[in-house]
PDB file of C-alpha atoms in Angstrom:
ATOM      1  CA  MET A  23      -1.844 -21.383   3.841  1.00  0.00           C
ATOM      2  CA  SER A  24      -2.593 -17.653   3.527  1.00  0.00           C
ATOM      3  CA  TRP A  25       0.176 -15.070   3.150  1.00  0.00           C
ATOM      4  CA  LEU A  26      -0.786 -13.672   6.568  1.00  0.00           C
ATOM      5  CA  THR A  27      -0.077 -17.005   8.200  1.00  0.00           C
ATOM      6  CA  ARG A  28       2.999 -17.639   6.071  1.00  0.00           C
ATOM      7  CA  LEU A  29       4.560 -14.304   7.013  1.00  0.00           C
ATOM      8  CA  GLY A  30       3.454 -14.368  10.646  1.00  0.00           C
ATOM      9  CA  PHE A  31       1.243 -11.283  10.484  1.00  0.00           C
ATOM     10  CA  VAL A  32      -1.108 -10.786  13.384  1.00  0.00           C
ATOM     11  CA  THR A  33      -3.946  -8.269  13.444  1.00  0.00           C
ATOM     12  CA  PRO A  34      -3.567  -5.394  15.916  1.00  0.00           C
ATOM     13  CA  ALA A  35      -6.514  -6.643  17.994  1.00  0.00           C
ATOM     14  CA  ALA A  36      -4.983 -10.104  18.259  1.00  0.00           C
ATOM     15  CA  CYS A  37      -2.322  -9.089  20.747  1.00  0.00           C
ATOM     16  CA  ALA A  38      -1.888  -6.550  23.488  1.00  0.00           C
ATOM     17  CA  LEU A  39       1.323  -4.800  22.566  1.00  0.00           C
ATOM     18  CA  GLY A  40       1.628  -2.017  25.050  1.00  0.00           C
ATOM     19  CA  ASP A  41       2.425   1.610  24.526  1.00  0.00           C
ATOM     20  CA  GLU A  42       3.933   2.552  21.143  1.00  0.00           C
ATOM     21  CA  ALA A  43       6.311   5.088  22.698  1.00  0.00           C
ATOM     22  CA  ALA A  44       7.539   2.499  25.207  1.00  0.00           C
ATOM     23  CA  LEU A  45       8.102  -0.030  22.419  1.00  0.00           C
ATOM     24  CA  LEU A  46      10.060   2.515  20.394  1.00  0.00           C
ATOM     25  CA  ALA A  47      12.174   3.348  23.453  1.00  0.00           C
ATOM     26  CA  ARG A  48      12.847  -0.356  23.969  1.00  0.00           C
ATOM     27  CA  LEU A  49      13.755  -0.655  20.293  1.00  0.00           C
ATOM     28  CA  ALA A  50      16.207   2.242  20.623  1.00  0.00           C
ATOM     29  CA  ASP A  51      17.804   0.335  23.518  1.00  0.00           C
ATOM     30  CA  GLY A  52      18.297  -2.695  21.254  1.00  0.00           C
ATOM     31  CA  ASP A  53      15.352  -4.831  22.415  1.00  0.00           C
ATOM     32  CA  ALA A  54      14.576  -7.226  19.541  1.00  0.00           C
ATOM     33  CA  ASP A  55      11.270  -8.205  21.153  1.00  0.00           C
ATOM     34  CA  ALA A  56      10.059  -4.614  20.744  1.00  0.00           C
ATOM     35  CA  LEU A  57      10.751  -4.812  17.004  1.00  0.00           C
ATOM     36  CA  ALA A  58       8.866  -8.112  16.788  1.00  0.00           C
ATOM     37  CA  LEU A  59       5.863  -6.595  18.562  1.00  0.00           C
ATOM     38  CA  LEU A  60       5.874  -3.504  16.348  1.00  0.00           C
ATOM     39  CA  TYR A  61       6.248  -5.712  13.279  1.00  0.00           C
ATOM     40  CA  ARG A  62       3.254  -7.852  14.238  1.00  0.00           C
ATOM     41  CA  ARG A  63       1.145  -4.781  14.799  1.00  0.00           C
ATOM     42  CA  GLU A  64       2.079  -2.683  11.763  1.00  0.00           C
ATOM     43  CA  SER A  65       3.436  -4.951   9.027  1.00  0.00           C
ATOM     44  CA  GLY A  66       0.078  -6.189   7.709  1.00  0.00           C
ATOM     45  CA  SER A  67      -1.238  -2.761   6.791  1.00  0.00           C
ATOM     46  CA  VAL A  68       2.138  -1.629   5.412  1.00  0.00           C
ATOM     47  CA  TYR A  69       2.312  -4.775   3.273  1.00  0.00           C
ATOM     48  CA  ARG A  70      -1.232  -4.355   1.946  1.00  0.00           C
ATOM     49  CA  TYR A  71      -0.457  -0.738   1.022  1.00  0.00           C
ATOM     50  CA  ALA A  72       2.795  -1.677  -0.709  1.00  0.00           C
ATOM     51  CA  LEU A  73       1.159  -4.575  -2.549  1.00  0.00           C
ATOM     52  CA  ALA A  74      -1.743  -2.443  -3.762  1.00  0.00           C
ATOM     53  CA  LEU A  75       0.643   0.251  -4.939  1.00  0.00           C
ATOM     54  CA  ALA A  76       3.238  -1.992  -6.573  1.00  0.00           C
ATOM     55  CA  GLY A  77       1.118  -4.950  -7.591  1.00  0.00           C
ATOM     56  CA  ASP A  78       4.060  -7.266  -7.013  1.00  0.00           C
ATOM     57  CA  GLU A  79       4.403  -9.442  -3.905  1.00  0.00           C
ATOM     58  CA  ALA A  80       8.204  -9.522  -3.975  1.00  0.00           C
ATOM     59  CA  ALA A  81       8.470  -5.747  -4.336  1.00  0.00           C
ATOM     60  CA  ALA A  82       5.943  -5.240  -1.535  1.00  0.00           C
ATOM     61  CA  LEU A  83       7.813  -7.607   0.797  1.00  0.00           C
ATOM     62  CA  ASP A  84      11.102  -5.848   0.005  1.00  0.00           C
ATOM     63  CA  ALA A  85       9.510  -2.488   0.759  1.00  0.00           C
ATOM     64  CA  VAL A  86       8.131  -3.707   4.108  1.00  0.00           C
ATOM     65  CA  GLN A  87      11.474  -5.226   5.039  1.00  0.00           C
ATOM     66  CA  GLU A  88      13.290  -2.007   4.179  1.00  0.00           C
ATOM     67  CA  ALA A  89      10.792   0.104   6.156  1.00  0.00           C
ATOM     68  CA  PHE A  90      11.336  -1.970   9.291  1.00  0.00           C
ATOM     69  CA  ALA A  91      15.097  -2.080   8.721  1.00  0.00           C
ATOM     70  CA  GLN A  92      15.099   1.729   8.623  1.00  0.00           C
ATOM     71  CA  LEU A  93      13.010   1.838  11.801  1.00  0.00           C
ATOM     72  CA  LEU A  94      15.506  -0.508  13.458  1.00  0.00           C
ATOM     73  CA  ARG A  95      18.454   1.657  12.353  1.00  0.00           C
ATOM     74  CA  GLY A  96      16.849   4.852  13.633  1.00  0.00           C
ATOM     75  CA  PRO A  97      13.720   4.564  15.775  1.00  0.00           C
ATOM     76  CA  GLN A  98      14.270   8.128  16.964  1.00  0.00           C
ATOM     77  CA  THR A  99      13.504   9.435  13.447  1.00  0.00           C
ATOM     78  CA  TYR A 100       9.810   8.707  13.978  1.00  0.00           C
ATOM     79  CA  GLN A 101       7.953  11.769  15.281  1.00  0.00           C
ATOM     80  CA  ALA A 102       4.544  10.956  16.750  1.00  0.00           C
ATOM     81  CA  GLY A 103       3.260  14.484  16.127  1.00  0.00           C
ATOM     82  CA  ARG A 104       3.576  14.073  12.366  1.00  0.00           C
ATOM     83  CA  GLY A 105       1.315  11.007  12.056  1.00  0.00           C
ATOM     84  CA  SER A 106       0.842   7.426  13.141  1.00  0.00           C
ATOM     85  CA  LEU A 107       3.660   4.886  13.186  1.00  0.00           C
ATOM     86  CA  GLY A 108       1.802   2.927  10.511  1.00  0.00           C
ATOM     87  CA  ALA A 109       1.744   5.984   8.249  1.00  0.00           C
ATOM     88  CA  TYR A 110       5.455   6.546   8.903  1.00  0.00           C
ATOM     89  CA  LEU A 111       6.308   2.952   7.983  1.00  0.00           C
ATOM     90  CA  ALA A 112       4.062   3.059   4.915  1.00  0.00           C
ATOM     91  CA  GLY A 113       5.850   6.243   3.870  1.00  0.00           C
ATOM     92  CA  MET A 114       9.213   4.492   4.123  1.00  0.00           C
ATOM     93  CA  ALA A 115       7.837   1.562   2.112  1.00  0.00           C
ATOM     94  CA  ARG A 116       6.556   4.059  -0.451  1.00  0.00           C
ATOM     95  CA  HIS A 117      10.030   5.583  -0.807  1.00  0.00           C
ATOM     96  CA  GLN A 118      11.476   2.121  -1.365  1.00  0.00           C
ATOM     97  CA  LEU A 119       8.875   1.385  -4.065  1.00  0.00           C
ATOM     98  CA  LEU A 120       9.479   4.753  -5.725  1.00  0.00           C
ATOM     99  CA  SER A 121      13.189   4.000  -5.780  1.00  0.00           C
ATOM    100  CA  GLN A 122      12.504   0.631  -7.415  1.00  0.00           C
ATOM    101  CA  TRP A 123      10.136   2.269  -9.882  1.00  0.00           C
ATOM    102  CA  ARG A 124      12.629   4.984 -10.812  1.00  0.00           C
ATOM    103  CA  ASP A 125      15.374   2.408 -11.259  1.00  0.00           C
ATOM    104  CA  ALA A 126      13.186   0.373 -13.592  1.00  0.00           C
ATOM    105  CA  ARG A 127      11.775   3.509 -15.301  1.00  0.00           C
ATOM    106  CA  ARG A 128       8.382   1.880 -15.524  1.00  0.00           C
ATOM    107  CA  HIS A 129       5.352   1.143 -13.403  1.00  0.00           C
ATOM    108  CA  VAL A 130       5.236  -2.297 -11.863  1.00  0.00           C
ATOM    109  CA  PRO A 131       2.094  -4.012 -13.237  1.00  0.00           C
ATOM    110  CA  LEU A 132      -0.622  -5.016 -10.836  1.00  0.00           C
ATOM    111  CA  ASP A 133      -1.320  -8.768 -10.653  1.00  0.00           C
ATOM    112  CA  ASP A 134      -4.753 -10.008 -11.622  1.00  0.00           C
ATOM    113  CA  ALA A 135      -5.721 -12.270  -8.739  1.00  0.00           C
ATOM    114  CA  LEU A 136      -8.529 -13.762 -10.789  1.00  0.00           C
ATOM    115  CA  ASP A 137      -6.104 -15.480 -13.205  1.00  0.00           C
ATOM    116  CA  ALA A 138      -5.579 -18.264 -10.659  1.00  0.00           C
ATOM    117  CA  ASP A 139      -9.248 -19.224 -10.911  1.00  0.00           C
ATOM    118  CA  GLU A 140      -9.380 -19.632 -14.698  1.00  0.00           C
ATOM    119  CA  ALA A 141      -9.767 -23.404 -14.508  1.00  0.00           C
ATOM    120  CA  VAL A 142     -12.986 -23.073 -12.458  1.00  0.00           C
ATOM    121  CA  PRO A 143     -16.060 -22.377 -14.589  1.00  0.00           C
ATOM    122  CA  ALA A 144     -17.785 -19.173 -13.471  1.00  0.00           C
ATOM    123  CA  SER A 145     -21.416 -18.255 -13.503  1.00  0.00           C
ATOM    124  CA  ASP A 146     -22.476 -15.281 -15.611  1.00  0.00           C
ATOM    125  CA  ALA A 147     -22.533 -13.075 -12.522  1.00  0.00           C
ATOM    126  CA  ARG A 148     -19.009 -14.100 -11.456  1.00  0.00           C
ATOM    127  CA  LEU A 149     -17.722 -13.674 -14.986  1.00  0.00           C
ATOM    128  CA  ASN A 150     -19.262 -10.220 -15.223  1.00  0.00           C
ATOM    129  CA  GLN A 151     -17.795  -9.253 -11.837  1.00  0.00           C
ATOM    130  CA  ALA A 152     -14.375 -10.569 -12.870  1.00  0.00           C
ATOM    131  CA  GLN A 153     -14.492  -8.560 -16.084  1.00  0.00           C
ATOM    132  CA  GLN A 154     -15.445  -5.419 -14.175  1.00  0.00           C
ATOM    133  CA  GLN A 155     -12.616  -5.938 -11.688  1.00  0.00           C
ATOM    134  CA  ASP A 156     -10.210  -6.634 -14.526  1.00  0.00           C
ATOM    135  CA  GLY A 157     -11.274  -3.403 -16.204  1.00  0.00           C
ATOM    136  CA  LEU A 158     -10.933  -1.444 -12.974  1.00  0.00           C
ATOM    137  CA  TRP A 159      -7.407  -2.724 -12.287  1.00  0.00           C
ATOM    138  CA  ALA A 160      -6.413  -2.108 -15.904  1.00  0.00           C
ATOM    139  CA  ALA A 161      -7.647   1.477 -15.554  1.00  0.00           C
ATOM    140  CA  ILE A 162      -5.833   1.917 -12.221  1.00  0.00           C
ATOM    141  CA  ARG A 163      -2.594   0.708 -13.865  1.00  0.00           C
ATOM    142  CA  ARG A 164      -2.971   3.474 -16.452  1.00  0.00           C
ATOM    143  CA  LEU A 165      -3.024   6.219 -13.808  1.00  0.00           C
ATOM    144  CA  SER A 166       0.164   8.135 -13.050  1.00  0.00           C
ATOM    145  CA  TRP A 167       2.027   7.098  -9.906  1.00  0.00           C
ATOM    146  CA  PRO A 168       0.735  10.045  -7.805  1.00  0.00           C
ATOM    147  CA  GLN A 169      -2.857   9.439  -8.935  1.00  0.00           C
ATOM    148  CA  ARG A 170      -2.615   5.682  -8.384  1.00  0.00           C
ATOM    149  CA  GLU A 171      -1.180   6.261  -4.930  1.00  0.00           C
ATOM    150  CA  ALA A 172      -4.026   8.624  -3.982  1.00  0.00           C
ATOM    151  CA  ILE A 173      -6.647   6.081  -5.126  1.00  0.00           C
ATOM    152  CA  VAL A 174      -4.922   3.218  -3.286  1.00  0.00           C
ATOM    153  CA  LEU A 175      -4.507   5.129  -0.033  1.00  0.00           C
ATOM    154  CA  VAL A 176      -7.931   6.762   0.211  1.00  0.00           C
ATOM    155  CA  ASP A 177     -10.345   4.665  -1.817  1.00  0.00           C
ATOM    156  CA  LEU A 178      -8.881   1.165  -1.527  1.00  0.00           C
ATOM    157  CA  GLN A 179      -7.272   1.305   1.912  1.00  0.00           C
ATOM    158  CA  GLU A 180      -9.777   3.794   3.314  1.00  0.00           C
ATOM    159  CA  ARG A 181      -7.126   5.828   5.115  1.00  0.00           C
ATOM    160  CA  SER A 182      -7.904   9.286   6.413  1.00  0.00           C
ATOM    161  CA  TYR A 183      -6.769  12.211   4.294  1.00  0.00           C
ATOM    162  CA  GLU A 184      -4.252  13.125   6.988  1.00  0.00           C
ATOM    163  CA  ASP A 185      -2.659   9.646   7.087  1.00  0.00           C
ATOM    164  CA  ALA A 186      -2.671   9.363   3.294  1.00  0.00           C
ATOM    165  CA  ALA A 187      -1.027  12.780   2.937  1.00  0.00           C
ATOM    166  CA  ALA A 188       1.592  11.866   5.550  1.00  0.00           C
ATOM    167  CA  ILE A 189       2.413   8.624   3.734  1.00  0.00           C
ATOM    168  CA  ALA A 190       2.691  10.384   0.365  1.00  0.00           C
ATOM    169  CA  GLY A 191       4.693  13.235   1.877  1.00  0.00           C
ATOM    170  CA  ILE A 192       2.305  15.903   0.618  1.00  0.00           C
ATOM    171  CA  SER A 193      -0.233  18.307   2.080  1.00  0.00           C
ATOM    172  CA  VAL A 194      -3.869  17.301   2.491  1.00  0.00           C
ATOM    173  CA  ASP A 195      -4.839  19.878  -0.165  1.00  0.00           C
ATOM    174  CA  VAL A 196      -2.444  18.349  -2.702  1.00  0.00           C
ATOM    175  CA  LEU A 197      -3.778  14.886  -1.838  1.00  0.00           C
ATOM    176  CA  ARG A 198      -7.352  16.049  -2.406  1.00  0.00           C
ATOM    177  CA  THR A 199      -6.367  17.524  -5.776  1.00  0.00           C
ATOM    178  CA  ARG A 200      -4.606  14.313  -6.847  1.00  0.00           C
ATOM    179  CA  LEU A 201      -7.521  12.221  -5.664  1.00  0.00           C
ATOM    180  CA  HIS A 202     -10.032  14.378  -7.539  1.00  0.00           C
ATOM    181  CA  ARG A 203      -7.991  14.162 -10.751  1.00  0.00           C
ATOM    182  CA  ALA A 204      -7.420  10.436 -10.291  1.00  0.00           C
ATOM    183  CA  ARG A 205     -11.133   9.781  -9.863  1.00  0.00           C
ATOM    184  CA  GLN A 206     -11.927  11.862 -12.953  1.00  0.00           C
ATOM    185  CA  ARG A 207      -9.266  10.060 -15.010  1.00  0.00           C
ATOM    186  CA  LEU A 208     -10.452   6.681 -13.731  1.00  0.00           C
ATOM    187  CA  ALA A 209     -14.055   7.512 -14.632  1.00  0.00           C
ATOM    188  CA  ASP A 210     -12.937   8.601 -18.113  1.00  0.00           C
ATOM    189  CA  LEU A 211     -10.912   5.412 -18.626  1.00  0.00           C
ATOM    190  CA  LEU A 212     -13.777   3.234 -17.463  1.00  0.00           C
ATOM    191  CA  ALA A 213     -16.273   5.116 -19.682  1.00  0.00           C
ATOM    192  CA  VAL A 214     -14.057   4.590 -22.726  1.00  0.00           C
ATOM    193  CA  ARG A 215     -13.808   0.890 -21.892  1.00  0.00           C
ATOM    194  CA  GLU A 216     -17.611   0.630 -21.533  1.00  0.00           C
ATOM    195  CA  GLY A 217     -18.090   2.354 -24.879  1.00  0.00           C
ATOM    196  CA  SER A 218     -15.780   0.005 -26.738  1.00  0.00           C
TER     197      SER A 218
END
């Protein structure tokens, strides 16, 4: 069973949820069904963002839960003019992950999903691809938190600069600078790995 099925995530296209503003108004009035609808629509992308940033399923789930708990406590804090609801929730998840990271005083390592397939013999092409992915994730883990976040938001999740900046709580210009530096650092790390 996939984690999407296990956690009850549904893609946005899979259900007609109605107007976001109406759902938020219903949530402010205490309608639990509104929270369930918003959760089904937004939780998948927030979870994927948190998982890519933290690399730990438990930490990502905690961050998603905290983001929706904060939305439940204060739906009026969301301002539609500042970005999408998904970006707002991802930003709250980000703050939760940053808090966890600061408490631990270390970066949470990213899991290597390919470790589960070690018992299955791989062809040369699959082995080469696995090694390249392993090297890429190792290099991403070596980036600073702000650089890693920029790479995850823009390059891995393919978010717009505006949404990524809103999630990170920075201007688009600062995001572009971080992204540029992150890509340069990543290229340098990967070049060193290739040369060794």
